[in-house]
Structures are given as C-alpha cells and as structure tokens.
Amino acid sequence: MSNSDMTPATSNRVQRSFACRLQSAGHDAFTPAPAQIDNGDESRYADKSGTYTKGILQSGIGLVDLSAYQTFRKALNSGIPADFEAIKLGGPRTLNDPQGGLAFDLEGLDSSQFSVPPAPPLASEEYATELVELYWGSLLRDVAFNDYPSNPLAMEAANELSSMPSYKGPRNSTGKVTPELLFRGGFPGETVGPYLSQFLIKETSLGSLPITQQYITAEANINYMTDPKTFLEVQNGQPTGLNLQLLKNPLYLHNGRGLGAYTHDDVLYQAYFIAYLVLNTINTPLNPGNPYNSSKIQNGFGTFGQPDIAATVASVASEALKAVWYQKWFVHLRHRPESGGALVQLIKTGQGKMIQGHPSATVLNSTAVQRSFLANNSYFLSQAFPEGSPTHPAYPTGHGTVAGACITVLKFFFKDDYLIPNPQVPSSDGKMLNDYTGSDAGQITVHGELNKLAHNISFGHGIHTGIHWRSDTDTSIQLGEAVALSILQDRAKTYNEKFTVQLTKLDGTIVTISNQ
C-alpha cells in the first residue's frame, strides 16, 4: 500500500486535533455561567452557626472563632495558595482540598457553568425534616434492611416521616412512607426490588481475579461524638484517641453501618467500576447505539469497547469532583449534619442563647430526637465514624456527584432497560445471599439498579453515617449526570466511528449524544 493511499485518514493530524479541541472549547465557552446562589445562612447568622467551619479554630460548641473564620474567608475570596496556608485551624486535621474547586477542566463545561439550587436554610422546615431523617438513620444503623418491615423502630420512623409535608423521600400510592421505603431515593426504578442494588452484591471478576462482594464492616452499636468534649475536639480537628472498630470477617452489605463502613475508605468510583464488571458478568448488551453492534468485520476496543468503558468511568469521576468542590467551597459552605445536631443539643439543654442559628421546632420536638436522647444520653446526632464528617462542606456530596457521573457513563455504554437475571438479597446477618422472590423480581432493570446504586452509596456515606443531608445526595447525583453528559458530548466529536446513542436521564427524559 502506498503512502498516498493512507493520506486521507492520517494527514494533518495535529491541525485536525487542534481544530477539534478549539471547536469543543468554543462551543462550551458560549454556554452562559448561571448565577450561583447560596441559602443565605452565612450572611444571616453573624456567628456563622449556620455555615461550614469544621477544622477552623472553634470557640465553643457550634461557634467558630470569628478571627480564624476571617482567615478562611480571605482564602476563599482570593484563591491565592498562600492564603490557604494561612487559615487558622483548631488542630492538626487539615482541610480537604479547598483549592480543588478552582482547578480547570480540559473536557466539558467549566465547573462555574454548572449550578445547583440553594440548600435548605437552617430555619426551614425542609432542613428540620432532613435532620429528623438523619436521627432516624442513626438509630437504625444496625438494623438489617430486610428487617425494616417488621422492626418497631423502623415503623416509628416511617410514621413520623409520613407526617412531615417537607419530607422529600419516596411515598407509596397513598402518600405514606413505609418501612420498605426508608432511606431510598426517588429516581426511576429505585423503589423496585430490595433496598440494596444488585451491583453491590453480585459476584463478578476483574479479569482472572474473582470478586465476591463481601466487605469488612464496623462493629455494631458503637457510635461517636455524643458528648460535648469529644464533639468539640472533632470540630477543632483534634485527635480523640478513638478509632473505628472493625469486624474481622467480611460480610455482605446488609445494613446502614455496613454501607457506611464501605464508604469510609472506598476508592470514590469503586462501586461503579465494580458495577461495570457486573454488567459484563450478567451479559448486559451494549447500548443499541454502539456503532459496532452491527459490524461483522470489527469490534470496539480502545473506542466503544471494554478499555474505553473502564477508563471513562474513572475519568469522569475526576471531573465530577472538580465541579462539586467548586460548589462546596466557593458557593454553598453548608454545614454538616453533626453541626445541626449540636444546635439541637444546645437548645434542648437550655443553651440556645449561645447561638444565633435555631432549627425549627419540628426537629426539636421530634420523636427521633427523643429516641436518640434515650439511646445516647445526649441530643447530639451520633456519628458512625470517630472523626465525624470529612473536613469539607456538605453540599453537594462528592460521593453523590461521582455516582451521578459514573452511572451516566454506564448508561451511555450499556443497554439500560436490560432486566437483571436472578436478583438476590443478603441475609439479615450478612453471611449469605438468597434469591429475591418479591412480586417485582421481574422488573429489576439496569437503569433502576444504577440509580439505586448511586443513592445506596451516597446515602451510605450520608444518612446512615450522619454526615450528609438527603438534599446533598439528590442534588449531587443530578450534578454528576450533567458533568458526564457535557464530557460525553465533547468526546463524541473525537470518535472516528459515526454513532448516535440515546440514554434515559434521571428525570426520565431521553438525551441523544451523536457525532452525525
């Protein structure tokens, strides 16, 4: 074959690559940056009792040292690396990558071109309702998901949440929150089948390495940060001398504590990479728009094949983190649920005059808070981890945004209405898997289980452990989806194959990604 025969495909690669990048950058640059609006709590409460300040020097429970806070605010305003190094902390624990929100992207829209709605303000009913749900999550941490329907505490939780108009979780056809619906998400397919996604329990393999999804989890009935001394030490980033107590033998995930332990040290896109492996194990067909579906001559590999899928799942996680870190640090600064629990503790013990931020009586007078006091002899929101939350703001969540991005990639590559064969459910002790025989066993789809997986992981890291609000997760999964779609739209222009792929978004609408 002569060189002239090769010319059309291989000539001017550098110039064509530049043109492709320039076209994508130009197209993305014309997307207007939306207004970034927070919930107003930072300016509303001069003592910053409604703002994220964990790790910064604290002057008392629920209160930051205001001069230290100014060093923090100065760094966020300037973005100068030296200013971040001058933030006055309360102990040796460091802040989690605040400059990450200022990193630029070379693919997809810039972080500033995404937005999320303001978080519920501290004094709102939605804030109070979310805090009630978190107290119930802490009380049910060691109850197996299978046992919720017959557990008296789960029934009590469902009844209280049913009575709250601001509760945003799923309800049944009569408007009730049932025990089976507790701590579930509301995206399509999430209320079908068992609580846990099939992607968290199905056996699979990484090449020749078999993977049985049993995980090291934490000891039951050990909770943290329920006394004033420990709480203040944690808020100041000081060591408490406590460590997470782990079981020796791995178990299938089967309760909130197990999900929390999973997210305590997971690689952030881990669940979705394993989901990718499971999708292959159960022989899920590729998306009907994959250009190699009808080819008898070629197969996908580095493009539209297994290496492309695996690498894309990982790569969107990084871009999603930049977008959510921008929102966390430079827009919302929402405080963590542990701080909300501290406000409850102060008010319920007659110290409410110390702080300006007061949540609604809905949470102060709730059954959940009363039950928590009986369990812990304090009104603090008990935490599953000795150190409580990570040292970055709550809203939105990193786990949730990565989840939304990664499941969107999997929907792009795989046929998401595929029915999952032989659904299973862990036993109540987590030692074995049983066949799932519910009446909806034949309705469990890839799409629904990916949506469920995103909420399982983000709620496992959030509601079940006490470190994230429901709205953190719901918003973040949608943010991650938007990030992934932006990246996939840009990548479409880089493929030589001509294709048109459709996928179903979280809101049920269809989006088309094409280079034709």
GROMACS .gro file of C-alpha atoms in nm, residues 23-487:
model
  465
   23GLN     CA    1  -1.440   2.370   1.829
   24SER     CA    2  -1.529   2.197   2.157
   25ALA     CA    3  -1.379   2.476   2.368
   26GLY     CA    4  -1.557   2.741   2.164
   27HIS     CA    5  -1.890   2.561   2.187
   28ASP     CA    6  -1.856   2.514   2.564
   29ALA     CA    7  -1.749   2.876   2.616
   30PHE     CA    8  -2.077   3.002   2.473
   31THR     CA    9  -2.274   2.823   2.747
   32PRO     CA   10  -2.352   3.104   2.993
   33ALA     CA   11  -2.241   3.062   3.352
   34PRO     CA   12  -2.554   3.057   3.570
   35ALA     CA   13  -2.600   3.262   3.885
   36GLN     CA   14  -2.460   3.081   4.187
   37ILE     CA   15  -2.699   3.132   4.479
   38ASP     CA   16  -2.648   3.003   4.831
   39ASN     CA   17  -2.913   2.967   5.103
   40GLY     CA   18  -2.817   3.291   5.277
   41ASP     CA   19  -2.717   3.135   5.610
   42GLU     CA   20  -2.360   3.267   5.601
   43SER     CA   21  -2.480   3.627   5.591
   44ARG     CA   22  -2.789   3.559   5.802
   45TYR     CA   23  -2.601   3.445   6.113
   46ALA     CA   24  -2.308   3.664   6.211
   47ASP     CA   25  -2.174   3.396   6.445
   48LYS     CA   26  -2.157   3.154   6.145
   49SER     CA   27  -2.358   2.893   6.333
   50GLY     CA   28  -2.528   2.806   6.004
   51THR     CA   29  -2.207   2.784   5.800
   52TYR     CA   30  -1.945   2.514   5.748
   53THR     CA   31  -1.645   2.582   5.976
   54LYS     CA   32  -1.522   2.238   6.078
   55GLY     CA   33  -1.146   2.224   6.130
   56ILE     CA   34  -1.119   2.601   6.169
   57LEU     CA   35  -1.047   2.713   6.526
   58GLN     CA   36  -1.367   2.682   6.731
   59SER     CA   37  -1.454   2.900   7.029
   60GLY     CA   38  -1.723   2.663   7.158
   61ILE     CA   39  -1.981   2.408   7.054
   62GLY     CA   40  -2.150   2.539   6.740
   63LEU     CA   41  -1.932   2.851   6.732
   64VAL     CA   42  -1.624   2.934   6.527
   65ASP     CA   43  -1.355   3.180   6.634
   66LEU     CA   44  -1.450   3.473   6.410
   67SER     CA   45  -1.094   3.595   6.359
   68ALA     CA   46  -0.998   3.246   6.246
   69TYR     CA   47  -1.303   3.243   6.019
   70GLN     CA   48  -1.180   3.559   5.851
   71THR     CA   49  -0.857   3.383   5.753
   72PHE     CA   50  -1.072   3.111   5.597
   73ARG     CA   51  -1.294   3.357   5.415
   74LYS     CA   52  -0.993   3.554   5.291
   75ALA     CA   53  -0.852   3.242   5.125
   76LEU     CA   54  -1.182   3.155   4.958
   77ASN     CA   55  -1.218   3.510   4.828
   78SER     CA   56  -0.864   3.544   4.694
   79GLY     CA   57  -0.789   3.190   4.575
   80ILE     CA   58  -0.420   3.259   4.649
   81PRO     CA   59  -0.240   2.940   4.761
   82ALA     CA   60  -0.051   3.127   5.033
   83ASP     CA   61  -0.380   3.246   5.184
   84PHE     CA   62  -0.500   2.888   5.217
   85GLU     CA   63  -0.181   2.805   5.405
   86ALA     CA   64  -0.259   3.091   5.646
   87ILE     CA   65  -0.601   2.959   5.755
   88LYS     CA   66  -0.609   2.929   6.133
   89LEU     CA   67  -0.705   2.575   6.228
   90GLY     CA   68  -0.803   2.433   6.564
   91GLY     CA   69  -0.584   2.125   6.548
   92PRO     CA   70  -0.370   1.907   6.321
   93ARG     CA   71  -0.651   1.780   6.096
   94THR     CA   72  -0.626   1.953   5.758
   95LEU     CA   73  -0.899   2.087   5.531
   96ASN     CA   74  -0.987   1.859   5.243
   97ASP     CA   75  -0.856   2.017   4.922
   98PRO     CA   76  -1.039   2.353   4.909
   99GLN     CA   77  -0.827   2.456   4.609
  100GLY     CA   78  -0.961   2.157   4.415
  101GLY     CA   79  -1.269   2.361   4.333
  102LEU     CA   80  -1.053   2.612   4.145
  103ALA     CA   81  -0.895   2.356   3.909
  104PHE     CA   82  -0.982   2.397   3.540
  105ASP     CA   83  -1.111   2.126   3.307
  106LEU     CA   84  -0.992   2.047   2.956
  107GLU     CA   85  -1.307   1.849   2.879
  108GLY     CA   86  -1.669   1.951   2.913
  109LEU     CA   87  -1.802   2.268   3.069
  110ASP     CA   88  -1.614   2.458   3.338
  111SER     CA   89  -1.717   2.399   3.699
  112SER     CA   90  -1.865   2.750   3.713
  113GLN     CA   91  -2.105   2.662   3.431
  114PHE     CA   92  -2.293   2.412   3.646
  115SER     CA   93  -2.524   2.512   3.927
  116VAL     CA   94  -2.739   2.353   4.193
  117PRO     CA   95  -3.029   2.510   4.383
  118PRO     CA   96  -2.965   2.665   4.723
  119ALA     CA   97  -2.955   2.417   5.010
  120PRO     CA   98  -3.248   2.431   5.254
  121PRO     CA   99  -3.184   2.716   5.500
  122LEU     CA  100  -3.121   2.631   5.863
  123ALA     CA  101  -3.456   2.767   5.984
  124SER     CA  102  -3.661   2.595   5.713
  125GLU     CA  103  -3.896   2.302   5.755
  126GLU     CA  104  -3.703   2.105   5.495
  127TYR     CA  105  -3.382   2.141   5.700
  128ALA     CA  106  -3.564   2.022   6.013
  129THR     CA  107  -3.721   1.729   5.828
  130GLU     CA  108  -3.386   1.621   5.685
  131LEU     CA  109  -3.235   1.635   6.033
  132VAL     CA  110  -3.519   1.420   6.169
  133GLU     CA  111  -3.445   1.165   5.896
  134LEU     CA  112  -3.078   1.168   5.994
  135TYR     CA  113  -3.162   1.097   6.359
  136TRP     CA  114  -3.371   0.801   6.247
  137GLY     CA  115  -3.085   0.685   6.023
  138SER     CA  116  -2.851   0.688   6.322
  139LEU     CA  117  -3.099   0.488   6.532
  140LEU     CA  118  -3.149   0.225   6.259
  141ARG     CA  119  -2.781   0.192   6.171
  142ASP     CA  120  -2.756  -0.169   6.290
  143VAL     CA  121  -3.096  -0.294   6.171
  144ALA     CA  122  -3.081  -0.510   5.859
  145PHE     CA  123  -3.260  -0.360   5.560
  146ASN     CA  124  -3.452  -0.688   5.527
  147ASP     CA  125  -3.591  -0.642   5.876
  148TYR     CA  126  -3.726  -0.288   5.832
  149PRO     CA  127  -4.084  -0.406   5.757
  150SER     CA  128  -4.112  -0.579   6.096
  151ASN     CA  129  -3.888  -0.355   6.306
  152PRO     CA  130  -4.081  -0.134   6.552
  153LEU     CA  131  -3.826   0.148   6.531
  154ALA     CA  132  -3.841   0.147   6.150
  155MET     CA  133  -4.219   0.160   6.167
  156GLU     CA  134  -4.197   0.455   6.405
  157ALA     CA  135  -3.955   0.632   6.172
  158ALA     CA  136  -4.182   0.576   5.873
  159ASN     CA  137  -4.482   0.709   6.062
  160GLU     CA  138  -4.306   1.026   6.173
  161LEU     CA  139  -4.164   1.100   5.829
  162SER     CA  140  -4.505   1.031   5.674
  163SER     CA  141  -4.647   1.313   5.885
  164MET     CA  142  -4.394   1.569   5.758
  165PRO     CA  143  -4.502   1.760   5.444
  166SER     CA  144  -4.142   1.864   5.371
  167TYR     CA  145  -4.011   1.508   5.352
  168LYS     CA  146  -3.868   1.455   5.001
  169GLY     CA  147  -3.822   1.077   5.004
  170PRO     CA  148  -4.050   0.836   4.815
  171ARG     CA  149  -4.400   0.757   4.940
  172ASN     CA  150  -4.645   0.483   4.842
  173SER     CA  151  -4.963   0.534   4.641
  174THR     CA  152  -5.150   0.656   4.949
  175GLY     CA  153  -4.885   0.914   5.036
  176LYS     CA  154  -4.730   0.713   5.319
  177VAL     CA  155  -4.364   0.645   5.391
  178THR     CA  156  -4.347   0.273   5.461
  179PRO     CA  157  -4.055   0.099   5.635
  180GLU     CA  158  -3.960  -0.053   5.299
  181LEU     CA  159  -3.922   0.299   5.153
  182LEU     CA  160  -3.699   0.440   5.428
  183PHE     CA  161  -3.372   0.595   5.306
  184ARG     CA  162  -3.444   0.523   4.940
  185GLY     CA  163  -3.402   0.762   4.652
  186GLY     CA  164  -3.679   0.874   4.421
  187PHE     CA  165  -3.527   0.832   4.075
  188PRO     CA  166  -3.689   0.579   3.836
  189GLY     CA  167  -3.658   0.216   3.947
  190GLU     CA  168  -3.527   0.286   4.296
  191THR     CA  169  -3.832   0.158   4.482
  192VAL     CA  170  -3.836  -0.167   4.285
  193GLY     CA  171  -3.679  -0.473   4.446
  194PRO     CA  172  -3.461  -0.494   4.758
  195TYR     CA  173  -3.303  -0.191   4.923
  196LEU     CA  174  -2.953  -0.277   4.805
  197SER     CA  175  -2.862  -0.251   4.438
  198GLN     CA  176  -2.774  -0.576   4.268
  199PHE     CA  177  -2.446  -0.414   4.172
  200LEU     CA  178  -2.337  -0.416   4.538
  201ILE     CA  179  -2.391  -0.789   4.591
  202LYS     CA  180  -2.348  -0.979   4.262
  203GLU     CA  181  -2.032  -1.184   4.219
  204THR     CA  182  -1.806  -1.083   3.931
  205SER     CA  183  -1.439  -1.083   3.832
  206LEU     CA  184  -1.161  -0.842   3.745
  207GLY     CA  185  -1.002  -1.036   3.464
  208SER     CA  186  -0.893  -1.364   3.623
  209LEU     CA  187  -0.944  -1.232   3.976
  210PRO     CA  188  -1.279  -1.350   4.120
  211ILE     CA  189  -1.467  -1.092   4.324
  212THR     CA  190  -1.715  -1.192   4.592
  213GLN     CA  191  -1.870  -0.875   4.723
  214GLN     CA  192  -1.816  -0.926   5.093
  215TYR     CA  193  -1.671  -0.632   5.282
  216ILE     CA  194  -1.508  -0.555   5.615
  217THR     CA  195  -1.762  -0.363   5.818
  218ALA     CA  196  -1.772  -0.195   6.158
  219GLU     CA  197  -1.870  -0.326   6.500
  220ALA     CA  198  -2.236  -0.281   6.587
  221ASN     CA  199  -2.366  -0.040   6.849
  222ILE     CA  200  -2.051   0.176   6.861
  223ASN     CA  201  -2.132   0.538   6.782
  224TYR     CA  202  -1.931   0.855   6.822
  225MET     CA  203  -1.944   1.227   6.903
  226THR     CA  204  -2.228   1.210   7.154
  227ASP     CA  205  -2.063   1.412   7.433
  228PRO     CA  206  -1.959   1.781   7.439
  229LYS     CA  207  -1.587   1.719   7.493
  230THR     CA  208  -1.547   1.478   7.202
  231PHE     CA  209  -1.768   1.687   6.976
  232LEU     CA  210  -1.558   1.999   7.028
  233GLU     CA  211  -1.234   1.807   6.980
  234VAL     CA  212  -1.359   1.676   6.648
  235GLN     CA  213  -1.476   2.019   6.532
  236ASN     CA  214  -1.131   2.158   6.610
  237GLY     CA  215  -0.966   1.875   6.419
  238GLN     CA  216  -0.800   1.740   6.731
  239PRO     CA  217  -0.736   1.369   6.793
  240THR     CA  218  -0.986   1.198   7.021
  241GLY     CA  219  -0.792   0.875   7.071
  242LEU     CA  220  -1.080   0.677   6.921
  243ASN     CA  221  -1.059   0.451   6.617
  244LEU     CA  222  -1.322   0.285   6.403
  245GLN     CA  223  -1.376  -0.066   6.539
  246LEU     CA  224  -1.387  -0.317   6.253
  247LEU     CA  225  -1.508  -0.676   6.235
  248LYS     CA  226  -1.254  -0.942   6.142
  249ASN     CA  227  -1.465  -1.133   5.890
  250PRO     CA  228  -1.614  -0.977   5.578
  251LEU     CA  229  -1.990  -0.973   5.524
  252TYR     CA  230  -2.233  -0.888   5.250
  253LEU     CA  231  -2.360  -0.534   5.290
  254HIS     CA  232  -2.691  -0.562   5.472
  255ASN     CA  233  -2.740  -0.260   5.699
  256GLY     CA  234  -2.660   0.111   5.728
  257ARG     CA  235  -2.345   0.058   5.929
  258GLY     CA  236  -2.206  -0.171   5.661
  259LEU     CA  237  -2.277   0.078   5.385
  260GLY     CA  238  -2.113   0.349   5.592
  261ALA     CA  239  -1.801   0.141   5.653
  262TYR     CA  240  -1.781   0.074   5.279
  263THR     CA  241  -1.776   0.445   5.202
  264HIS     CA  242  -1.530   0.525   5.480
  265ASP     CA  243  -1.235   0.406   5.273
  266ASP     CA  244  -1.365   0.331   4.923
  267VAL     CA  245  -1.195   0.449   4.607
  268LEU     CA  246  -1.454   0.704   4.505
  269TYR     CA  247  -1.556   0.544   4.174
  270GLN     CA  248  -1.510   0.192   4.310
  271ALA     CA  249  -1.878   0.093   4.319
  272TYR     CA  250  -1.931   0.196   3.958
  273PHE     CA  251  -1.620   0.019   3.830
  274ILE     CA  252  -1.743  -0.298   4.001
  275ALA     CA  253  -2.088  -0.232   3.852
  276TYR     CA  254  -1.917  -0.221   3.512
  277LEU     CA  255  -1.764  -0.562   3.584
  278VAL     CA  256  -2.102  -0.700   3.695
  279LEU     CA  257  -2.268  -0.567   3.379
  280ASN     CA  258  -2.030  -0.784   3.179
  281THR     CA  259  -2.075  -1.084   3.410
  282ILE     CA  260  -2.452  -1.080   3.361
  283ASN     CA  261  -2.406  -1.036   2.985
  284THR     CA  262  -2.570  -0.697   2.957
  285PRO     CA  263  -2.594  -0.595   2.590
  286LEU     CA  264  -2.421  -0.279   2.477
  287ASN     CA  265  -2.624   0.037   2.414
  288PRO     CA  266  -2.819  -0.009   2.087
  289GLY     CA  267  -2.639   0.299   1.951
  290ASN     CA  268  -2.294   0.138   1.979
  291PRO     CA  269  -2.155   0.151   1.624
  292TYR     CA  270  -2.006  -0.199   1.647
  293ASN     CA  271  -2.332  -0.376   1.728
  294SER     CA  272  -2.400  -0.444   1.361
  295SER     CA  273  -2.044  -0.488   1.237
  296LYS     CA  274  -1.930  -0.829   1.116
  297ILE     CA  275  -1.578  -0.703   1.048
  298GLN     CA  276  -1.474  -0.505   1.360
  299ASN     CA  277  -1.525  -0.482   1.732
  300GLY     CA  278  -1.478  -0.195   1.972
  301PHE     CA  279  -1.175  -0.181   2.200
  302GLY     CA  280  -0.998   0.149   2.268
  303THR     CA  281  -1.311   0.314   2.130
  304PHE     CA  282  -1.656   0.180   2.223
  305GLY     CA  283  -1.504  -0.132   2.376
  306GLN     CA  284  -1.411  -0.256   2.721
  307PRO     CA  285  -1.096  -0.042   2.776
  308ASP     CA  286  -1.290   0.268   2.669
  309ILE     CA  287  -1.575   0.193   2.910
  310ALA     CA  288  -1.349   0.120   3.205
  311ALA     CA  289  -1.132   0.428   3.154
  312THR     CA  290  -1.427   0.661   3.103
  313VAL     CA  291  -1.589   0.551   3.431
  314ALA     CA  292  -1.270   0.653   3.611
  315SER     CA  293  -1.201   0.973   3.418
  316VAL     CA  294  -1.543   1.134   3.470
  317ALA     CA  295  -1.502   1.085   3.846
  318SER     CA  296  -1.214   1.333   3.849
  319GLU     CA  297  -1.406   1.597   3.654
  320ALA     CA  298  -1.713   1.548   3.870
  321LEU     CA  299  -1.508   1.614   4.184
  322LYS     CA  300  -1.383   1.946   4.047
  323ALA     CA  301  -1.741   2.055   3.978
  324VAL     CA  302  -1.874   1.958   4.320
  325TRP     CA  303  -1.574   2.101   4.504
  326TYR     CA  304  -1.643   2.435   4.335
  327GLN     CA  305  -1.999   2.423   4.467
  328LYS     CA  306  -1.899   2.311   4.816
  329TRP     CA  307  -1.625   2.562   4.888
  330PHE     CA  308  -1.699   2.860   4.669
  331VAL     CA  309  -2.080   2.876   4.668
  332HIS     CA  310  -2.267   2.698   4.945
  333LEU     CA  311  -2.050   2.628   5.253
  334ARG     CA  312  -2.333   2.420   5.401
  335HIS     CA  313  -2.256   2.285   5.742
  336ARG     CA  314  -2.263   1.917   5.826
  337PRO     CA  315  -2.550   1.734   6.000
  338GLU     CA  316  -2.327   1.691   6.306
  339SER     CA  317  -2.338   2.072   6.339
  340GLY     CA  318  -2.716   2.063   6.311
  341GLY     CA  319  -2.720   1.807   6.591
  342ALA     CA  320  -2.503   2.038   6.802
  343LEU     CA  321  -2.761   2.316   6.765
  344VAL     CA  322  -3.028   2.073   6.882
  345GLN     CA  323  -2.809   1.977   7.180
  346LEU     CA  324  -2.755   2.338   7.281
  347ILE     CA  325  -3.121   2.436   7.254
  348LYS     CA  326  -3.254   2.125   7.425
  349THR     CA  327  -3.012   2.172   7.718
  350GLY     CA  328  -3.104   2.536   7.771
  351GLN     CA  329  -2.801   2.687   7.595
  352GLY     CA  330  -2.980   2.814   7.288
  353LYS     CA  331  -2.893   3.177   7.358
  354MET     CA  332  -2.530   3.098   7.281
  355ILE     CA  333  -2.603   3.060   6.910
  356GLN     CA  334  -2.798   3.261   6.653
  357GLY     CA  335  -2.900   2.972   6.428
  358HIS     CA  336  -3.208   2.785   6.556
  359PRO     CA  337  -3.368   2.499   6.361
  360SER     CA  338  -3.744   2.459   6.354
  361ALA     CA  339  -3.935   2.306   6.644
  362THR     CA  340  -4.019   2.025   6.402
  363VAL     CA  341  -3.687   1.862   6.479
  364LEU     CA  342  -3.656   1.987   6.837
  365ASN     CA  343  -3.982   1.819   6.935
  366SER     CA  344  -3.950   1.513   6.712
  367THR     CA  345  -3.979   1.154   6.827
  368ALA     CA  346  -3.647   1.086   6.654
  369VAL     CA  347  -3.462   1.330   6.878
  370GLN     CA  348  -3.633   1.193   7.187
  371ARG     CA  349  -3.537   0.838   7.088
  372SER     CA  350  -3.181   0.948   7.022
  373PHE     CA  351  -3.156   1.103   7.369
  374LEU     CA  352  -3.274   0.779   7.528
  375ALA     CA  353  -3.012   0.587   7.329
  376ASN     CA  354  -2.716   0.822   7.381
  377ASN     CA  355  -2.798   1.037   7.685
  378SER     CA  356  -2.746   1.348   7.472
  379TYR     CA  357  -2.912   1.528   7.183
  380PHE     CA  358  -2.607   1.523   6.955
  381LEU     CA  359  -2.656   1.338   6.626
  382SER     CA  360  -2.448   1.024   6.676
  383GLN     CA  361  -2.186   0.956   6.412
  384ALA     CA  362  -2.068   0.626   6.265
  385PHE     CA  363  -1.707   0.747   6.236
  386PRO     CA  364  -1.484   0.870   6.521
  387GLU     CA  365  -1.386   1.179   6.320
  388GLY     CA  366  -1.740   1.251   6.207
  389SER     CA  367  -1.762   1.406   5.864
  390PRO     CA  368  -1.471   1.480   5.630
  391THR     CA  369  -1.327   1.830   5.651
  392HIS     CA  370  -1.513   1.980   5.357
  393PRO     CA  371  -1.860   2.136   5.333
  394ALA     CA  372  -2.167   1.918   5.299
  395TYR     CA  373  -2.344   2.044   4.988
  396PRO     CA  374  -2.345   1.877   4.741
  397THR     CA  375  -2.168   1.544   4.807
  398GLY     CA  376  -1.853   1.415   4.643
  399HIS     CA  377  -1.978   1.057   4.658
  400GLY     CA  378  -2.309   1.156   4.504
  401THR     CA  379  -2.163   1.364   4.222
  402VAL     CA  380  -1.918   1.091   4.128
  403ALA     CA  381  -2.211   0.849   4.142
  404GLY     CA  382  -2.421   1.056   3.904
  405ALA     CA  383  -2.133   1.092   3.659
  406CYS     CA  384  -2.032   0.727   3.660
  407ILE     CA  385  -2.380   0.578   3.624
  408THR     CA  386  -2.442   0.813   3.331
  409VAL     CA  387  -2.134   0.673   3.158
  410LEU     CA  388  -2.257   0.318   3.216
  411LYS     CA  389  -2.597   0.408   3.070
  412PHE     CA  390  -2.416   0.554   2.767
  413PHE     CA  391  -2.231   0.229   2.700
  414PHE     CA  392  -2.484  -0.036   2.809
  415LYS     CA  393  -2.848  -0.117   2.733
  416ASP     CA  394  -3.006   0.019   3.047
  417ASP     CA  395  -3.352  -0.138   3.014
  418TYR     CA  396  -3.197  -0.483   3.035
  419LEU     CA  397  -3.364  -0.698   3.303
  420ILE     CA  398  -3.119  -0.823   3.566
  421PRO     CA  399  -3.139  -1.201   3.589
  422ASN     CA  400  -3.164  -1.390   3.920
  423PRO     CA  401  -3.185  -1.096   4.161
  424GLN     CA  402  -3.053  -1.165   4.510
  425VAL     CA  403  -3.075  -1.018   4.859
  426PRO     CA  404  -2.835  -1.054   5.156
  427SER     CA  405  -2.950  -1.240   5.464
  428SER     CA  406  -3.020  -1.034   5.775
  429ASP     CA  407  -2.682  -1.130   5.924
  430GLY     CA  408  -2.491  -1.055   5.603
  431LYS     CA  409  -2.341  -1.403   5.583
  432MET     CA  410  -2.511  -1.529   5.270
  433LEU     CA  411  -2.711  -1.431   4.963
  434ASN     CA  412  -3.063  -1.554   4.899
  435ASP     CA  413  -3.275  -1.539   4.587
  436TYR     CA  414  -3.505  -1.238   4.581
  437THR     CA  415  -3.861  -1.363   4.534
  438GLY     CA  416  -4.063  -1.043   4.566
  439SER     CA  417  -4.350  -0.984   4.326
  440ASP     CA  418  -4.140  -0.723   4.144
  441ALA     CA  419  -3.840  -0.954   4.090
  442GLY     CA  420  -3.901  -0.950   3.714
  443GLN     CA  421  -3.899  -0.569   3.696
  444ILE     CA  422  -3.544  -0.501   3.815
  445THR     CA  423  -3.357  -0.322   3.536
  446VAL     CA  424  -3.004  -0.199   3.486
  447HIS     CA  425  -3.131   0.158   3.479
  448GLY     CA  426  -3.314   0.129   3.810
  449GLU     CA  427  -3.031  -0.055   3.982
  450LEU     CA  428  -2.774   0.203   3.866
  451ASN     CA  429  -2.994   0.480   4.008
  452LYS     CA  430  -3.033   0.277   4.326
  453LEU     CA  431  -2.658   0.216   4.345
  454ALA     CA  432  -2.591   0.590   4.336
  455HIS     CA  433  -2.827   0.651   4.628
  456ASN     CA  434  -2.708   0.344   4.821
  457ILE     CA  435  -2.350   0.470   4.816
  458SER     CA  436  -2.428   0.836   4.877
  459PHE     CA  437  -2.686   0.766   5.150
  460GLY     CA  438  -2.449   0.506   5.296
  461HIS     CA  439  -2.193   0.782   5.322
  462GLY     CA  440  -2.457   1.032   5.432
  463ILE     CA  441  -2.779   0.943   5.609
  464HIS     CA  442  -2.662   0.610   5.752
  465THR     CA  443  -2.342   0.758   5.895
  466GLY     CA  444  -2.475   1.102   5.991
  467ILE     CA  445  -2.252   1.313   5.768
  468HIS     CA  446  -2.473   1.424   5.474
  469TRP     CA  447  -2.825   1.558   5.423
  470ARG     CA  448  -3.077   1.396   5.184
  471SER     CA  449  -3.076   1.705   4.962
  472ASP     CA  450  -2.695   1.684   4.939
  473THR     CA  451  -2.729   1.349   4.766
  474ASP     CA  452  -3.032   1.416   4.544
  475THR     CA  453  -2.874   1.734   4.409
  476SER     CA  454  -2.528   1.588   4.368
  477ILE     CA  455  -2.637   1.287   4.161
  478GLN     CA  456  -2.805   1.526   3.917
  479LEU     CA  457  -2.494   1.745   3.911
  480GLY     CA  458  -2.280   1.442   3.830
  481GLU     CA  459  -2.513   1.347   3.546
  482ALA     CA  460  -2.480   1.697   3.398
  483VAL     CA  461  -2.100   1.681   3.420
  484ALA     CA  462  -2.087   1.341   3.249
  485LEU     CA  463  -2.323   1.444   2.970
  486SER     CA  464  -2.112   1.751   2.900
  487ILE     CA  465  -1.799   1.537   2.876
   0.00000   0.00000   0.00000
